[in-house]
XYZ file of C-alpha atoms in Angstrom:
58
model
C 84.741 112.349 119.303
C 87.317 114.746 119.903
C 87.871 118.274 119.392
C 91.121 120.387 119.362
C 91.104 124.225 119.291
C 94.364 126.295 118.933
C 95.026 130.016 118.327
C 98.289 129.117 116.064
C 98.308 129.835 111.958
C 95.501 128.986 109.987
C 96.101 124.956 109.044
C 93.333 122.659 107.606
C 94.419 119.295 107.939
C 91.267 118.100 105.704
C 92.652 120.050 102.835
C 96.470 119.271 103.701
C 95.521 115.485 103.521
C 93.567 115.600 100.552
C 96.737 116.173 98.451
C 98.004 112.723 99.316
C 95.038 110.506 98.741
C 96.049 109.260 95.820
C 99.402 108.048 97.221
C 99.452 104.203 98.369
C 102.026 104.560 100.438
C 102.386 106.832 103.473
C 105.228 109.050 103.982
C 106.908 109.583 106.963
C 106.547 113.393 106.746
C 103.423 114.258 108.931
C 102.750 110.527 109.937
C 101.160 111.637 113.133
C 98.435 113.438 111.364
C 97.729 111.016 108.382
C 98.014 108.101 111.043
C 94.841 109.714 112.829
C 92.885 110.611 109.503
C 93.140 107.005 108.405
C 91.322 106.067 111.922
C 88.811 108.712 111.693
C 85.424 108.034 110.261
C 85.389 111.855 109.924
C 87.442 114.942 109.982
C 85.833 118.737 110.210
C 87.727 121.906 110.553
C 86.707 125.346 110.958
C 88.548 128.787 111.379
C 86.403 130.875 113.289
C 87.263 134.252 115.428
C 91.380 133.523 114.870
C 90.916 130.010 116.268
C 91.316 126.499 114.613
C 88.874 124.023 115.040
C 89.464 120.282 114.300
C 86.491 117.932 115.095
C 87.571 114.123 114.798
C 84.882 111.247 114.168
C 86.372 107.970 115.421
């Protein structure tokens, strides 16, 4: 399991990736997060105290 925390603007990668679920092919745009999401068993995102928390279970 890995967790990532930053203080950047709100960005929920889980919600972002949901828009691509029906697309059979991977577009090269934002390829890194798409590859990680396909390797992950679970991804959870939270915004707490102006910090982004992403937990990735591989």
